[in-house]
Each structure stands twice: as C-alpha cells, then as structure tokens.
Amino acid sequence: MIRVEARLYATLRKYQPEGKSSEPGEALVCELGEGTTVQEFLEKELGVPPGEVKSVFVNGVSRSFDHVLSDGDRVGIFPPVAGG
C-alpha cells in the first residue's frame, strides 16, 4: 500500500469524500494499491467522472492520467477553468 495526499480544487471539491476533511482545500490522505495511476485514483477512489478534470499536478509537476503514483506523492486536481 502507498499513501498519497490529494487536494481537490474549485468545482471538484464536491467529490471530497465525507468525513475525510473538514476544510475546503485541505489535503485528504488516501491509501492506494501499488501501481495505481492518476486515472484509477480519480475514478475508483474519488468517484470523479472522466472529463471533469483538466490537469493534475503530482509533487508540483503536471502529469498525465496514466502516471503511476508513489508513496508520499502530493496530488493537486484541477477542473477546466474559463475566464474573461
């Protein structure tokens, strides 16, 4: 098993598992199986549907959805953003 810290930002906060964190933006700590990819983490652990996430940063570096997570990783998950 590995442990990762994740933060869901903006509209993705609605996928924050109940009881995992009391403050918006606070990291949630999750235990995952070895070899878990970002996509598997998003879908299976957090229940975030495909297409709702625009970018994922692991330890401050933009990563693809097939990136394999490691013990101690810090994951930031962001939705598409529009502005004007």
GROMACS .gro file of C-alpha atoms in nm:
model
   84
    1MET     CA    1   0.000   0.000   0.000
    2ILE     CA    2   0.104   0.359  -0.064
    3ARG     CA    3  -0.023   0.683   0.090
    4VAL     CA    4  -0.087   0.998  -0.112
    5GLU     CA    5  -0.216   1.343  -0.018
    6ALA     CA    6  -0.469   1.494  -0.256
    7ARG     CA    7  -0.637   1.832  -0.286
    8LEU     CA    8  -0.945   1.892  -0.499
    9TYR     CA    9  -0.985   2.248  -0.624
   10ALA     CA   10  -1.279   2.467  -0.729
   11THR     CA   11  -1.582   2.273  -0.858
   12LEU     CA   12  -1.411   1.939  -0.790
   13ARG     CA   13  -1.445   1.991  -0.414
   14LYS     CA   14  -1.789   1.831  -0.440
   15TYR     CA   15  -1.607   1.496  -0.479
   16GLN     CA   16  -1.431   1.536  -0.143
   17PRO     CA   17  -1.528   1.219   0.046
   18GLU     CA   18  -1.741   1.298   0.351
   19GLY     CA   19  -1.555   1.273   0.677
   20LYS     CA   20  -1.214   1.288   0.507
   21SER     CA   21  -1.159   1.662   0.554
   22SER     CA   22  -1.336   1.948   0.725
   23GLU     CA   23  -1.179   2.247   0.547
   24PRO     CA   24  -1.203   2.329   0.175
   25GLY     CA   25  -0.869   2.269   0.006
   26GLU     CA   26  -0.740   2.064   0.299
   27ALA     CA   27  -0.544   1.759   0.190
   28LEU     CA   28  -0.708   1.423   0.216
   29VAL     CA   29  -0.484   1.126   0.278
   30CYS     CA   30  -0.564   0.810   0.085
   31GLU     CA   31  -0.417   0.462   0.092
   32LEU     CA   32  -0.387   0.304  -0.252
   33GLY     CA   33  -0.253  -0.014  -0.401
   34GLU     CA   34   0.094  -0.017  -0.554
   35GLY     CA   35   0.083   0.075  -0.923
   36THR     CA   36  -0.230   0.294  -0.900
   37THR     CA   37  -0.246   0.550  -1.182
   38VAL     CA   38  -0.382   0.902  -1.156
   39GLN     CA   39  -0.688   0.796  -1.362
   40GLU     CA   40  -0.760   0.498  -1.136
   41PHE     CA   41  -0.726   0.719  -0.830
   42LEU     CA   42  -0.968   0.977  -0.971
   43GLU     CA   43  -1.232   0.729  -1.081
   44LYS     CA   44  -1.214   0.450  -0.823
   45GLU     CA   45  -1.109   0.631  -0.506
   46LEU     CA   46  -1.269   0.972  -0.554
   47GLY     CA   47  -1.552   0.898  -0.799
   48VAL     CA   48  -1.461   1.183  -1.033
   49PRO     CA   49  -1.612   1.119  -1.380
   50PRO     CA   50  -1.382   1.127  -1.683
   51GLY     CA   51  -1.371   1.470  -1.843
   52GLU     CA   52  -1.424   1.671  -1.522
   53VAL     CA   53  -1.050   1.705  -1.458
   54LYS     CA   54  -0.837   1.927  -1.678
   55SER     CA   55  -0.500   1.897  -1.506
   56VAL     CA   56  -0.326   1.702  -1.233
   57PHE     CA   57  -0.005   1.802  -1.060
   58VAL     CA   58   0.199   1.544  -0.870
   59ASN     CA   59   0.457   1.699  -0.641
   60GLY     CA   60   0.418   2.028  -0.830
   61VAL     CA   61   0.474   1.878  -1.176
   62SER     CA   62   0.199   1.841  -1.437
   63ARG     CA   63   0.138   1.471  -1.501
   64SER     CA   64  -0.071   1.263  -1.742
   65PHE     CA   65  -0.360   1.047  -1.630
   66ASP     CA   66  -0.154   0.731  -1.683
   67HIS     CA   67   0.117   0.846  -1.439
   68VAL     CA   68   0.176   0.587  -1.164
   69LEU     CA   69   0.152   0.731  -0.813
   70SER     CA   70   0.418   0.665  -0.549
   71ASP     CA   71   0.420   0.664  -0.171
   72GLY     CA   72   0.422   1.019  -0.032
   73ASP     CA   73   0.304   1.190  -0.352
   74ARG     CA   74   0.112   1.517  -0.321
   75VAL     CA   75  -0.162   1.541  -0.585
   76GLY     CA   76  -0.343   1.861  -0.693
   77ILE     CA   77  -0.655   1.809  -0.904
   78PHE     CA   78  -0.798   2.096  -1.111
   79PRO     CA   79  -1.109   2.134  -1.329
   80PRO     CA   80  -1.123   2.319  -1.662
   81VAL     CA   81  -1.111   2.693  -1.598
   82ALA     CA   82  -1.270   2.968  -1.803
   83GLY     CA   83  -1.235   3.336  -1.760
   84GLY     CA   84  -1.255   3.664  -1.928
   0.00000   0.00000   0.00000
